[in-house]
CSV table of C-alpha atoms and ligand atoms in Angstrom, one decimal:
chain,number,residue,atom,x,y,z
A,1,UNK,CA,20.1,19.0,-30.9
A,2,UNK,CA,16.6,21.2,-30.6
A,3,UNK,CA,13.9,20.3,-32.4
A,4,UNK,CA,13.2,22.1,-35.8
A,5,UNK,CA,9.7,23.9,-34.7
A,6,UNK,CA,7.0,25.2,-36.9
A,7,UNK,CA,4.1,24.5,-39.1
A,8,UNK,CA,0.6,23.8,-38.0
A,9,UNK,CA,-0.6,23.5,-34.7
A,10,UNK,CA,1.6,26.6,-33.4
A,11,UNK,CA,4.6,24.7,-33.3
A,12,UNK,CA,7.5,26.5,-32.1
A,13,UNK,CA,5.4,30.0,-31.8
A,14,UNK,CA,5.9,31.6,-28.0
A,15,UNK,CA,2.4,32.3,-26.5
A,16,UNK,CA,3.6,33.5,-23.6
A,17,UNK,CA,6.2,33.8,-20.5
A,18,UNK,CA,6.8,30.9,-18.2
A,19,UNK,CA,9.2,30.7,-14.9
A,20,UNK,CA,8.1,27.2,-14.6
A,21,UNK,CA,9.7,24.9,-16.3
A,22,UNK,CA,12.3,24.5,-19.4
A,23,UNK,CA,11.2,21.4,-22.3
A,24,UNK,CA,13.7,20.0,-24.6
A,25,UNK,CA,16.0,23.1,-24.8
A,26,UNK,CA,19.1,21.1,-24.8
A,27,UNK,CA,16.7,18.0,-27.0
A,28,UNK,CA,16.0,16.4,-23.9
A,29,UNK,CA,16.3,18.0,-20.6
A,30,UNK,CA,13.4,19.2,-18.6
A,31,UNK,CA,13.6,21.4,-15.3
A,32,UNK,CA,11.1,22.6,-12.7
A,33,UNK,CA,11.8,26.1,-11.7
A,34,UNK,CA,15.7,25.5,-12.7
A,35,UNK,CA,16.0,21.9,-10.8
A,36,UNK,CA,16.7,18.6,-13.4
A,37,UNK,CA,13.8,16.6,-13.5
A,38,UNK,CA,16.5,13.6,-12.5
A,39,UNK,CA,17.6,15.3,-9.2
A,40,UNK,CA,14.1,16.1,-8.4
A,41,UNK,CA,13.0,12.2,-9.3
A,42,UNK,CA,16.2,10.8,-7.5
A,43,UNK,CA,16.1,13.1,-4.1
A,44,UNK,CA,12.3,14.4,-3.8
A,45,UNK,CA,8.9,13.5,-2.8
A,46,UNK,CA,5.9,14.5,-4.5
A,47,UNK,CA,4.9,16.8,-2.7
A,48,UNK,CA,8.1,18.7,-2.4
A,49,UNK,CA,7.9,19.1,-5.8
A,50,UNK,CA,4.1,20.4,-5.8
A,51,UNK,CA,5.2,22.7,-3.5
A,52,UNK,CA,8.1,24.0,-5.4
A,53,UNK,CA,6.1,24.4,-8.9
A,54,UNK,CA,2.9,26.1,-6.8
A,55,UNK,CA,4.7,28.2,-3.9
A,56,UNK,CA,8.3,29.1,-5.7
A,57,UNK,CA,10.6,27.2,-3.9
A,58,UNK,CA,11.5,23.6,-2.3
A,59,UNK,CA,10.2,23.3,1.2
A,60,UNK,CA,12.6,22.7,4.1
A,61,UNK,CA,11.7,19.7,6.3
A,62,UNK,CA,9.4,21.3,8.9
A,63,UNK,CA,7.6,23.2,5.8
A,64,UNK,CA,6.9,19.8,3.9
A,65,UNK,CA,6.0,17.9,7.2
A,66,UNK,CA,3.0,20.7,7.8
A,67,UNK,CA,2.2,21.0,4.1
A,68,UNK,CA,1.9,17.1,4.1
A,69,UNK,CA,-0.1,17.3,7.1
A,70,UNK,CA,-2.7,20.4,5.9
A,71,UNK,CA,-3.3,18.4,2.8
A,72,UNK,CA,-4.0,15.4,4.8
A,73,UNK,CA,-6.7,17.4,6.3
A,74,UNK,CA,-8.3,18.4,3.2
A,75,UNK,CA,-9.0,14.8,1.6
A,76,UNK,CA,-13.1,14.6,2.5
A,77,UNK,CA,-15.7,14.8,-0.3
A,78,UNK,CA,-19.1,16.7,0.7
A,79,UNK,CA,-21.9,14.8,0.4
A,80,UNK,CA,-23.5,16.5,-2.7
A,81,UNK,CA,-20.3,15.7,-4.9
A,82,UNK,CA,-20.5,12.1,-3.4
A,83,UNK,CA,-23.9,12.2,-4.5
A,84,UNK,CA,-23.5,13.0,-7.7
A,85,UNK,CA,-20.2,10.3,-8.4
A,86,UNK,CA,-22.2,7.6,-6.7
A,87,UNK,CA,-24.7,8.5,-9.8
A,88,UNK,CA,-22.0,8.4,-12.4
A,89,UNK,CA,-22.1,4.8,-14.2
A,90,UNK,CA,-19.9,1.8,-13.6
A,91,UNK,CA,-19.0,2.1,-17.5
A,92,UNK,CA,-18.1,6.1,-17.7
A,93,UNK,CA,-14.5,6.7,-18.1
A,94,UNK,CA,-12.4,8.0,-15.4
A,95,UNK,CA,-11.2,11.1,-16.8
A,96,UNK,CA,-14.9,11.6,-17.5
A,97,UNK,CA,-15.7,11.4,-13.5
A,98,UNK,CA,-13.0,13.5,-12.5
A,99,UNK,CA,-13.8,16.5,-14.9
A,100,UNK,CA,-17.5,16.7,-13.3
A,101,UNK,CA,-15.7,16.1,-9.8
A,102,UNK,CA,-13.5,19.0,-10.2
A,103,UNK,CA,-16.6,20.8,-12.1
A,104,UNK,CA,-18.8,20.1,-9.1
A,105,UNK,CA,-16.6,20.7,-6.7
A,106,UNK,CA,-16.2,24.1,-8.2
A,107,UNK,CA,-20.0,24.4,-7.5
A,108,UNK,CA,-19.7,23.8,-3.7
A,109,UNK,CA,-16.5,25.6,-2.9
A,110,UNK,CA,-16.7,28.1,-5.4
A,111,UNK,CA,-13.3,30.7,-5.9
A,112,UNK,CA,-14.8,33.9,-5.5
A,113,UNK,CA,-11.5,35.7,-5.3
A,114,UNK,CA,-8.1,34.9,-6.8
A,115,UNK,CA,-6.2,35.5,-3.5
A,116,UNK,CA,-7.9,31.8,-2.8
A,117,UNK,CA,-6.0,30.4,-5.5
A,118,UNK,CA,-3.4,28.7,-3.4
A,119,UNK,CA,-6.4,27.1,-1.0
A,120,UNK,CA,-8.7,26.0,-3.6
A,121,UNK,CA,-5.5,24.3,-5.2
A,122,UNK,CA,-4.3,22.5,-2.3
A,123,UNK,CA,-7.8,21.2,-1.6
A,124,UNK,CA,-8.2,19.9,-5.0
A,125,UNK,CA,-4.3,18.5,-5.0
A,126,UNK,CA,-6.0,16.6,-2.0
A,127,UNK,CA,-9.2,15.9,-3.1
A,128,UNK,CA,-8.7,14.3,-6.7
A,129,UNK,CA,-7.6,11.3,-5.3
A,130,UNK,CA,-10.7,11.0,-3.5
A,131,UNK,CA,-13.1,11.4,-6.2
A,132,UNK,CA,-11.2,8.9,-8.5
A,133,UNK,CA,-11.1,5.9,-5.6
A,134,UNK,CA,-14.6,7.1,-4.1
A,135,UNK,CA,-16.5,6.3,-7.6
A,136,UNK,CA,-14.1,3.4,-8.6
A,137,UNK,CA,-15.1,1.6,-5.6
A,138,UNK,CA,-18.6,2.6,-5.4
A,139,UNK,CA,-19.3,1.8,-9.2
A,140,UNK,CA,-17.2,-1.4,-9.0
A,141,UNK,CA,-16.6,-3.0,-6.2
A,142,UNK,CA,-20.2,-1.7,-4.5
A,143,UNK,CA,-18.7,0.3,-1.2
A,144,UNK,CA,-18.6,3.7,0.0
A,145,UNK,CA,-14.6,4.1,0.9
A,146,UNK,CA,-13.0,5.9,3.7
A,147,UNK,CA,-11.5,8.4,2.0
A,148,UNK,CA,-9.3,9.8,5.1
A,149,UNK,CA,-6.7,7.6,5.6
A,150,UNK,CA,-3.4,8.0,7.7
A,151,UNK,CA,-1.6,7.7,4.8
A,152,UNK,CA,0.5,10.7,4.3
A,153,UNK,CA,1.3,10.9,1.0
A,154,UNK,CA,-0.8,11.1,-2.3
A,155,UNK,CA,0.7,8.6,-4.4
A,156,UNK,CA,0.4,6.1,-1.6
A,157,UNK,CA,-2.9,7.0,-0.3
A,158,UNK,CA,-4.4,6.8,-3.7
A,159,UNK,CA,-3.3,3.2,-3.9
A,160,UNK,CA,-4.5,2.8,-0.6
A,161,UNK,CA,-8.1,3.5,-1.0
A,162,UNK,CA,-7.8,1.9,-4.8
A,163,UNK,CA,-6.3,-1.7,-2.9
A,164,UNK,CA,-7.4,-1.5,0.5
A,165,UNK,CA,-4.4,-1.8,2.4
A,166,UNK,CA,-1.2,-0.1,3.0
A,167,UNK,CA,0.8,-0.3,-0.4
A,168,UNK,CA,4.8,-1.8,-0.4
A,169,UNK,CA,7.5,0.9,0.0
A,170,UNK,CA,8.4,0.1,-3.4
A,171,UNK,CA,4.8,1.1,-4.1
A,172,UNK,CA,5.3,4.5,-2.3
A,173,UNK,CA,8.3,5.4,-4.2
A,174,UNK,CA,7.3,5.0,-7.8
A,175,UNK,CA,4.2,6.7,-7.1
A,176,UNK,CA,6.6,9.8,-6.1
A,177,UNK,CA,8.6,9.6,-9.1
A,178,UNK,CA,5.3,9.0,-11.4
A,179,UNK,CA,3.7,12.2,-9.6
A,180,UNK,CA,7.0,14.1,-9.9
A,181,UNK,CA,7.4,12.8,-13.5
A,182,UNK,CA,4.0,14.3,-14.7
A,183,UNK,CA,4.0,17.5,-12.3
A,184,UNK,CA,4.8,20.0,-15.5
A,185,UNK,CA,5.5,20.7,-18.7
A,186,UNK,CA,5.2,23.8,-20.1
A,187,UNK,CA,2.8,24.6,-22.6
A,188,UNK,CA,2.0,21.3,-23.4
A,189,UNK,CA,-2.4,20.9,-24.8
A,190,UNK,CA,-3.6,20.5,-21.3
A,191,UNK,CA,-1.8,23.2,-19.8
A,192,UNK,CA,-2.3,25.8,-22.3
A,193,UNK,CA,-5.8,25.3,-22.4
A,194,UNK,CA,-5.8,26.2,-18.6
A,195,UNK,CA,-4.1,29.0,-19.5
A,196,UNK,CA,-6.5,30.0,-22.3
A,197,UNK,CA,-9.3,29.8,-20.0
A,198,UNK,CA,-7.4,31.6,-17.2
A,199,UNK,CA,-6.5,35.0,-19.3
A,200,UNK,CA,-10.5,35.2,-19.4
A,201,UNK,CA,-10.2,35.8,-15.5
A,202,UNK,CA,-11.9,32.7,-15.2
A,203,UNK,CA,-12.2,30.7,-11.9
A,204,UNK,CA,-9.5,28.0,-11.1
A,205,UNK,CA,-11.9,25.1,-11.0
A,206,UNK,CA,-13.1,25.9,-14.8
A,207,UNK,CA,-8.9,26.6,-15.8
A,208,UNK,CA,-8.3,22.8,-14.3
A,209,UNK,CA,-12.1,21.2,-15.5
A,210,UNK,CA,-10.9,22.5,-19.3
A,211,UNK,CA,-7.6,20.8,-18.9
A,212,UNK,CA,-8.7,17.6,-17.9
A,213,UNK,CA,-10.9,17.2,-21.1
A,214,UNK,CA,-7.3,18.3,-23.1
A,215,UNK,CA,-5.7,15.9,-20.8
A,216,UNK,CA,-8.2,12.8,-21.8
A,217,UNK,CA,-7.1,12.4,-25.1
A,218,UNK,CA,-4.6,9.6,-26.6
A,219,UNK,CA,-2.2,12.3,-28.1
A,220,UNK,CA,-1.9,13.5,-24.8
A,221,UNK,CA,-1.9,12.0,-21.3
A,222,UNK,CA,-4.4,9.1,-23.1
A,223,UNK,CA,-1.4,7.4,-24.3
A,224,UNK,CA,-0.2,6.0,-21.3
A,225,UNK,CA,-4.1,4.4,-21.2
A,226,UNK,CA,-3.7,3.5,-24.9
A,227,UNK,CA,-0.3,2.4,-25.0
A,228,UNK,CA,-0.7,-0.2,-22.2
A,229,UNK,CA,-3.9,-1.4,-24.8
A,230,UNK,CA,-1.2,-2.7,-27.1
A,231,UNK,CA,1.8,-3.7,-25.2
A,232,UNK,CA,-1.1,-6.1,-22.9
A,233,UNK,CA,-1.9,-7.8,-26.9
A,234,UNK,CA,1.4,-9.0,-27.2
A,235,UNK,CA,2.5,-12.2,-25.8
A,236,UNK,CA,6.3,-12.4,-26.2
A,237,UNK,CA,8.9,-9.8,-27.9
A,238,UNK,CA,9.0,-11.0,-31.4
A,239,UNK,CA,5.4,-11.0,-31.6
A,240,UNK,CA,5.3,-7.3,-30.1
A,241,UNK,CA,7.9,-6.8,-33.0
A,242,UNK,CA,5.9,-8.5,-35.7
A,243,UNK,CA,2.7,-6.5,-34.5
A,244,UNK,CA,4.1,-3.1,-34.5
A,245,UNK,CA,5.9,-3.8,-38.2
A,246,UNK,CA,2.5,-4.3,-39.4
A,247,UNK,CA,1.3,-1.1,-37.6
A,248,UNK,CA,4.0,0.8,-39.1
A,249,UNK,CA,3.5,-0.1,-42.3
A,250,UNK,CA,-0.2,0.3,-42.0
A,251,UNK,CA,1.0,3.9,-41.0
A,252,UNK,CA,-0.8,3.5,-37.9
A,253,UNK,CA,0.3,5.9,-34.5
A,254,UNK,CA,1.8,4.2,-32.2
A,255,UNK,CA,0.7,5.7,-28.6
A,256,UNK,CA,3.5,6.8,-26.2
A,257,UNK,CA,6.0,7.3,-28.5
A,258,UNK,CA,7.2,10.5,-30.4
A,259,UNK,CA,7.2,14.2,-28.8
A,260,UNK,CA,6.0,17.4,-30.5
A,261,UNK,CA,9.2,18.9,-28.5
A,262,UNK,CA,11.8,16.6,-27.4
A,263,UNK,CA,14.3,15.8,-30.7
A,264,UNK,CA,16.1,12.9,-29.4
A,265,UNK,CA,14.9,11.3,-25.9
A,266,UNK,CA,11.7,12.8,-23.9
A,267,UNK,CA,14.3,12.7,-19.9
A,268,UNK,CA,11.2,11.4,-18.2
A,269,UNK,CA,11.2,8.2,-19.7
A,270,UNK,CA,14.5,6.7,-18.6
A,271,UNK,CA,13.3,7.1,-15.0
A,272,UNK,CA,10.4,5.4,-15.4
A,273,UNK,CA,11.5,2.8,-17.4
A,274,UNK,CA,14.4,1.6,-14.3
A,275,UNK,CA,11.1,1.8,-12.2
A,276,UNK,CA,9.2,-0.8,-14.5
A,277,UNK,CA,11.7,-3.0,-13.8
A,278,UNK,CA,12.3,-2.9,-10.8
A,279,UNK,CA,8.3,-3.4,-10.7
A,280,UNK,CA,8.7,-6.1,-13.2
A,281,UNK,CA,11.9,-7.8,-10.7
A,282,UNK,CA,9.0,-7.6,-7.8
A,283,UNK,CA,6.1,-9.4,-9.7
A,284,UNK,CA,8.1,-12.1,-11.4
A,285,UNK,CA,7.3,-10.9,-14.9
A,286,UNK,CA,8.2,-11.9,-17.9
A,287,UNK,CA,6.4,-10.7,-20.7
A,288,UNK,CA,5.3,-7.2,-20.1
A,289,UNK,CA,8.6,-5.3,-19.4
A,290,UNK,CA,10.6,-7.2,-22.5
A,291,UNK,CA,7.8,-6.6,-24.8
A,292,UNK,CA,8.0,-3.3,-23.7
A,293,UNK,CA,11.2,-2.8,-24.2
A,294,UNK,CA,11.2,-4.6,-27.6
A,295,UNK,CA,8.9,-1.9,-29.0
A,296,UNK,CA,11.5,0.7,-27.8
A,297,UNK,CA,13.9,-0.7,-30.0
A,298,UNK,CA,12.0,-1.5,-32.9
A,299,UNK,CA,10.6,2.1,-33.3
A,300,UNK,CA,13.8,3.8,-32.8
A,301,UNK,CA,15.5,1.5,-35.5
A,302,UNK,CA,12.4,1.8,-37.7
A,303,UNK,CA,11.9,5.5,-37.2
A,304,UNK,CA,14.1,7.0,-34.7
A,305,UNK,CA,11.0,7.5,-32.8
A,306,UNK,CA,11.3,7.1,-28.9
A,307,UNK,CA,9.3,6.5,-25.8
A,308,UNK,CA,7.7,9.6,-24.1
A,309,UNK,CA,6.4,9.6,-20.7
A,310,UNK,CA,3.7,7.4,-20.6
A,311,UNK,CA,4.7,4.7,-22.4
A,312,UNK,CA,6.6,2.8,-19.5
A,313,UNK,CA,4.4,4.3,-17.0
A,314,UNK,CA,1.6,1.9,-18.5
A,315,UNK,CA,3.9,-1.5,-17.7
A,316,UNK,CA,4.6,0.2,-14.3
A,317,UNK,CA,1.2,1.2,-13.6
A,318,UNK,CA,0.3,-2.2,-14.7
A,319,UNK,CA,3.0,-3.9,-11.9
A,320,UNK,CA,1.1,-2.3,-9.3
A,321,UNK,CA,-2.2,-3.6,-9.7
A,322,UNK,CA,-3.7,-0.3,-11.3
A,323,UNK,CA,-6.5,-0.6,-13.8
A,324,UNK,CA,-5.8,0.9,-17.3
A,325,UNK,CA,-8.5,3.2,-17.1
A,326,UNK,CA,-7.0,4.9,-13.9
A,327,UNK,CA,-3.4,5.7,-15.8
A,328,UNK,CA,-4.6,8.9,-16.9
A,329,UNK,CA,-6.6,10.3,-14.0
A,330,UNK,CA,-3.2,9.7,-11.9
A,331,UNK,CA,-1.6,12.1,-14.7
A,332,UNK,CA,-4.5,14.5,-13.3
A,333,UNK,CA,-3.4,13.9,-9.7
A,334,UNK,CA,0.0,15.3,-10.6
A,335,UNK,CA,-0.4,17.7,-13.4
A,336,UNK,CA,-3.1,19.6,-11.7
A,337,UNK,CA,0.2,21.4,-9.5
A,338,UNK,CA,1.7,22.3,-13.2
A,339,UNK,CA,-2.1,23.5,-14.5
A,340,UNK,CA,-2.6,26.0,-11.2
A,341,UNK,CA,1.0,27.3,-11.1
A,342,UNK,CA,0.1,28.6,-15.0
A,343,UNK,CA,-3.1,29.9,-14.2
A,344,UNK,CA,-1.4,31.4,-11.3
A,345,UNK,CA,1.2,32.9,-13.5
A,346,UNK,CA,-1.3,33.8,-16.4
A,347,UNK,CA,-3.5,36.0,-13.9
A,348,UNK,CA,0.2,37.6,-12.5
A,349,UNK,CA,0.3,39.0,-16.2
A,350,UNK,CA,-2.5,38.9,-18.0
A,351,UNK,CA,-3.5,39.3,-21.5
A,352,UNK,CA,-6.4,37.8,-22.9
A,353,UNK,CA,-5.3,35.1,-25.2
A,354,UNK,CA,-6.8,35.4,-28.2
A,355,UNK,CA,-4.9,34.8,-31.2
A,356,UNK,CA,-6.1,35.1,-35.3
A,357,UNK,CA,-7.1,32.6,-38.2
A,358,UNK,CA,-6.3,32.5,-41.8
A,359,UNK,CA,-9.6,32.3,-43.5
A,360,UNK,CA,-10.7,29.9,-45.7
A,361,UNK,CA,-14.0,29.8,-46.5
A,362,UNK,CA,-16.3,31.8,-49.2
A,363,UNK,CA,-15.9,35.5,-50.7
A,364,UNK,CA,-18.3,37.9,-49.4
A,365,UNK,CA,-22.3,37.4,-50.4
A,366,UNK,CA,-25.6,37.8,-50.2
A,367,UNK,CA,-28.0,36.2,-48.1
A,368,UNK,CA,-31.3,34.5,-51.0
A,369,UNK,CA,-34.4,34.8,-49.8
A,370,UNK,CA,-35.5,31.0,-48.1
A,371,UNK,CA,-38.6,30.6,-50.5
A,372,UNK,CA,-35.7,31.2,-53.6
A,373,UNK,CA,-33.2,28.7,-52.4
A,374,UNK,CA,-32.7,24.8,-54.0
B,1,ACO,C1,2.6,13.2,-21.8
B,1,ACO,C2,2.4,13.4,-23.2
B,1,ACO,O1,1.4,14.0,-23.6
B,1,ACO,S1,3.6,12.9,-24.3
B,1,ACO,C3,2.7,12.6,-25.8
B,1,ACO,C4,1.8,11.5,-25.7
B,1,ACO,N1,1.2,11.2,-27.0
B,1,ACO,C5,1.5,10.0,-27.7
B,1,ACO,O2,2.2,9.2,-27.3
B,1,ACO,C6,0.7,9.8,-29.0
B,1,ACO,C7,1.6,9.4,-30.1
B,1,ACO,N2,2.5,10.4,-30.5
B,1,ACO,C8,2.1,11.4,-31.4
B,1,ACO,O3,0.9,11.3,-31.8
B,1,ACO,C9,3.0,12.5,-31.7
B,1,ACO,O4,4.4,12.1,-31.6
B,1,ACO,C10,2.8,13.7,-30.8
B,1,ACO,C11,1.3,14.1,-30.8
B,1,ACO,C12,3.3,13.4,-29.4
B,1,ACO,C13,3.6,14.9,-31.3
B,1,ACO,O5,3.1,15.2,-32.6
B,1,ACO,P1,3.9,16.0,-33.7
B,1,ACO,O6,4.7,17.1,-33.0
B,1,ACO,O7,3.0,16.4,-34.8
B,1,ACO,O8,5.0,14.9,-34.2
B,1,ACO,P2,6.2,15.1,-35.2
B,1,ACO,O9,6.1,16.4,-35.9
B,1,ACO,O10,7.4,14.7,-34.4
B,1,ACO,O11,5.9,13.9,-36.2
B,1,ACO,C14,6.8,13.6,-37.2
B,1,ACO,C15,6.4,12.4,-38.0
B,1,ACO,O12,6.4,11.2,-37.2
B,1,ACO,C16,5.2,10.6,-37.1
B,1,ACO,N3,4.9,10.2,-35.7
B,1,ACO,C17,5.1,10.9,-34.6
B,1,ACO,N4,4.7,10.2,-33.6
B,1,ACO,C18,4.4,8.9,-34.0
B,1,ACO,C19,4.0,7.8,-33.4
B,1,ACO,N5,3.8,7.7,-32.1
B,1,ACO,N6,3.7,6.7,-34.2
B,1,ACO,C20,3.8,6.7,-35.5
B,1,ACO,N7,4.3,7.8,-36.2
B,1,ACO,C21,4.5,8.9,-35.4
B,1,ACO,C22,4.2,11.7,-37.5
B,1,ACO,O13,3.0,11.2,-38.0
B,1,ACO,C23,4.9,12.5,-38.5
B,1,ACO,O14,4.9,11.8,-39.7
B,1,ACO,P3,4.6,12.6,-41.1
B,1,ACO,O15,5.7,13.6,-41.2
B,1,ACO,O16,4.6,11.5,-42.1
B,1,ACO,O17,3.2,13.3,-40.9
B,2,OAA,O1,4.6,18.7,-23.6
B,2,OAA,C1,3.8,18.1,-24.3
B,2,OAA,O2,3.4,18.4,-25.5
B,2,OAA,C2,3.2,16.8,-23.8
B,2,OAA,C3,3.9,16.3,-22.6
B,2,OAA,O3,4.9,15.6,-22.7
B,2,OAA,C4,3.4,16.6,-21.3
B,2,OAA,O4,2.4,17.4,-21.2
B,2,OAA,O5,3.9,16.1,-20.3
């Protein structure tokens, strides 16, 4: 069953045409360009899938292999942007560094034409990683990383530079499925402020630098961040129960769960959660992935509420040794192909967006003179 959509925030209003991808239209499915986001999980990499959303179609094997490889090529910072994230403090947030990265990097390699839209998005599809591990590293552990590794894929060579060594197979694979997971999503906050910004005929860097800052926050791609800050408080699964009935009654959100589209399950989260634990099988845990799924149960009993996308990424980011505050600028490493395929599409057929308000404030009236006002 669809959701019922309307009231505030635009809900259920269409701003606009998309080939890209279809959200909730059965109540839970989601599709990239007509393929079920479980296919694509199950039989893709990554970077098929970027491929598909940015250039129209899935790659065969001789068109991934030399996509892989040209993005491979495009990973190196210049030395002004690694300037200016070796300047950025140890304390700044992540999603903070990456939206002056992408901002500075828009200084440097400037789009002066659309008909570079494709480039400039490859290089920053290979690039992101880069920033995010160069300044980690450099604000944390003290070194200036490599950032050119042999490491073909994105998922795995970010956890490369973030580890130092050559990540697990299992490693590999849930990064592909993460980076697939978060590739696109139709007009979600983030993506529709790209859009905004692109029917301005605005440059891609400032269409992806706006949606980052959209992006950052906890009812958006911050939940998975936010959501791994509560599930890491609870010790067993009746505490994680007794925790979130007092959060519940206190009316508090509870981050990662709920959907302003899905109705009944958001598709993305069943795949991730077999991934968690898996991950959870591999580390020997035992507290993280049954608290986890404890709070599943307890806010669909309580509210028929149920876990989006980033809640069981944060146990499965957590598995592989990722810091918290890097959960959302991976969201950022994948989303960015769902962000340039809008733009892409916006500038296609453009309209500036630019819809009305109701007004609210005060009637028409005059303007007292300063020296006669109390
Ligand atoms: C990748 C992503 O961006 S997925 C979304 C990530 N965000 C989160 O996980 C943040 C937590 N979730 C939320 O804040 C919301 O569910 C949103 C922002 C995702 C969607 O917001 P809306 O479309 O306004 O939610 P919706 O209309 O379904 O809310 C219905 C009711 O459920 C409540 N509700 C929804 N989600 C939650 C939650 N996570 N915890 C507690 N209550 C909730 C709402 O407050 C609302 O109650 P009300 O009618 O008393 O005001
Ligand atoms: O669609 C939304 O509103 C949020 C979401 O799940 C996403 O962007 O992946």
């Amino acid at each position: 069953m669809a959701k019922q959509l309307s009231g505030a925030g635009l809900r259920g209003q269409v701003a606009g045409k998309t080939a890209l991808s279809t959200v909730g239209q059965t109540g839970s499915g989601l599709t990239y360009r007509g393929y079920d986001i479980k296919e694509l999980a199950n039989k893709c990499q990554f970077e098929e899938v970027a491929y598909l959303i940015l250039k129209g179609k899935l790659p065969n094997q001789q068109e991934l292999d030399s996509y892989k490889a040209k993005l491979q090529t495009l990973r190196g910072l210049p030395q002004e942007l690694k300037d200016v994230l070796e300047r950025i403090p140890k304390d700044a947030h992540p999603m903070d560094v990456l939206r002056t990265g992408c901002s500075m990097l828009g200084n440097l390699e400037t789009e002066t034409s659309f008909e570079q839209q494709q480039e400039v998005t490859d290089r920053m599809l290979a690039c992101f990683p880069s920033i995010i591990c160069y300044w980690y590293r450099y604000s944390h552990d003290g070194v200036r990383i490599d950032v050119e590794t042999d490491n073909d894929s994105i998922g795995s060579h970010f956890l490369q530079m973030l580890h130092g060594n050559k990540p697990s197979e299992l490693h590999e694979q849930v990064m592909h499925v993460s980076l697939i997971l978060y590739a696109e999503h139709e007009f979600n906050a983030s993506t529709f402020t790209a859009r905004v910004c692109a029917s301005t005929l605005s440059d891609m860097h400032s269409c992806v630098t706006g949606a980052i800052g959209s992006l950052r926050g906890p009812l958006h791609g911050g939940a998975n961040e936010a959501a791994m800050d509560m599930i890491e408080k609870f010790n067993s699964p009746d505490h994680a129960e007794e925790e979130m009935m007092g959060m519940l009654a206190r009316k508090e959100k509870i981050m990662g769960f709920g959907h302003a589209i899905y109705s009944e399950s958001d598709p993305r989260n069943e795949i991730i959660k077999q991934w968690s634990e898996k991950l959870a099988k591999d580390v020997g845990d035992e507290v993280l992935y049954p608290v986890s799924v404890r709070c599943e149960e307890v806010m669909w009993r309580e509210k028929k509420l149920f876990c989006n996308a980033d809640f069981f990424h944060a146990s499965a980011y957590n598995f592989m040794g990722i810091p918290t505050k890097l959960f959302t600028p991976i969201f950022v490493m994948s989303r960015l192909t769902g962000w340039a395929a809008h733009v892409m599409e916006q500038r296609a057929d453009n309209r500036i967006i630019r819809p009305s308000a109701e007004y609210t404030g005060e009637d028409l009236r005059t303007v007292t003179p300063i020296a006669e006002r109390g």
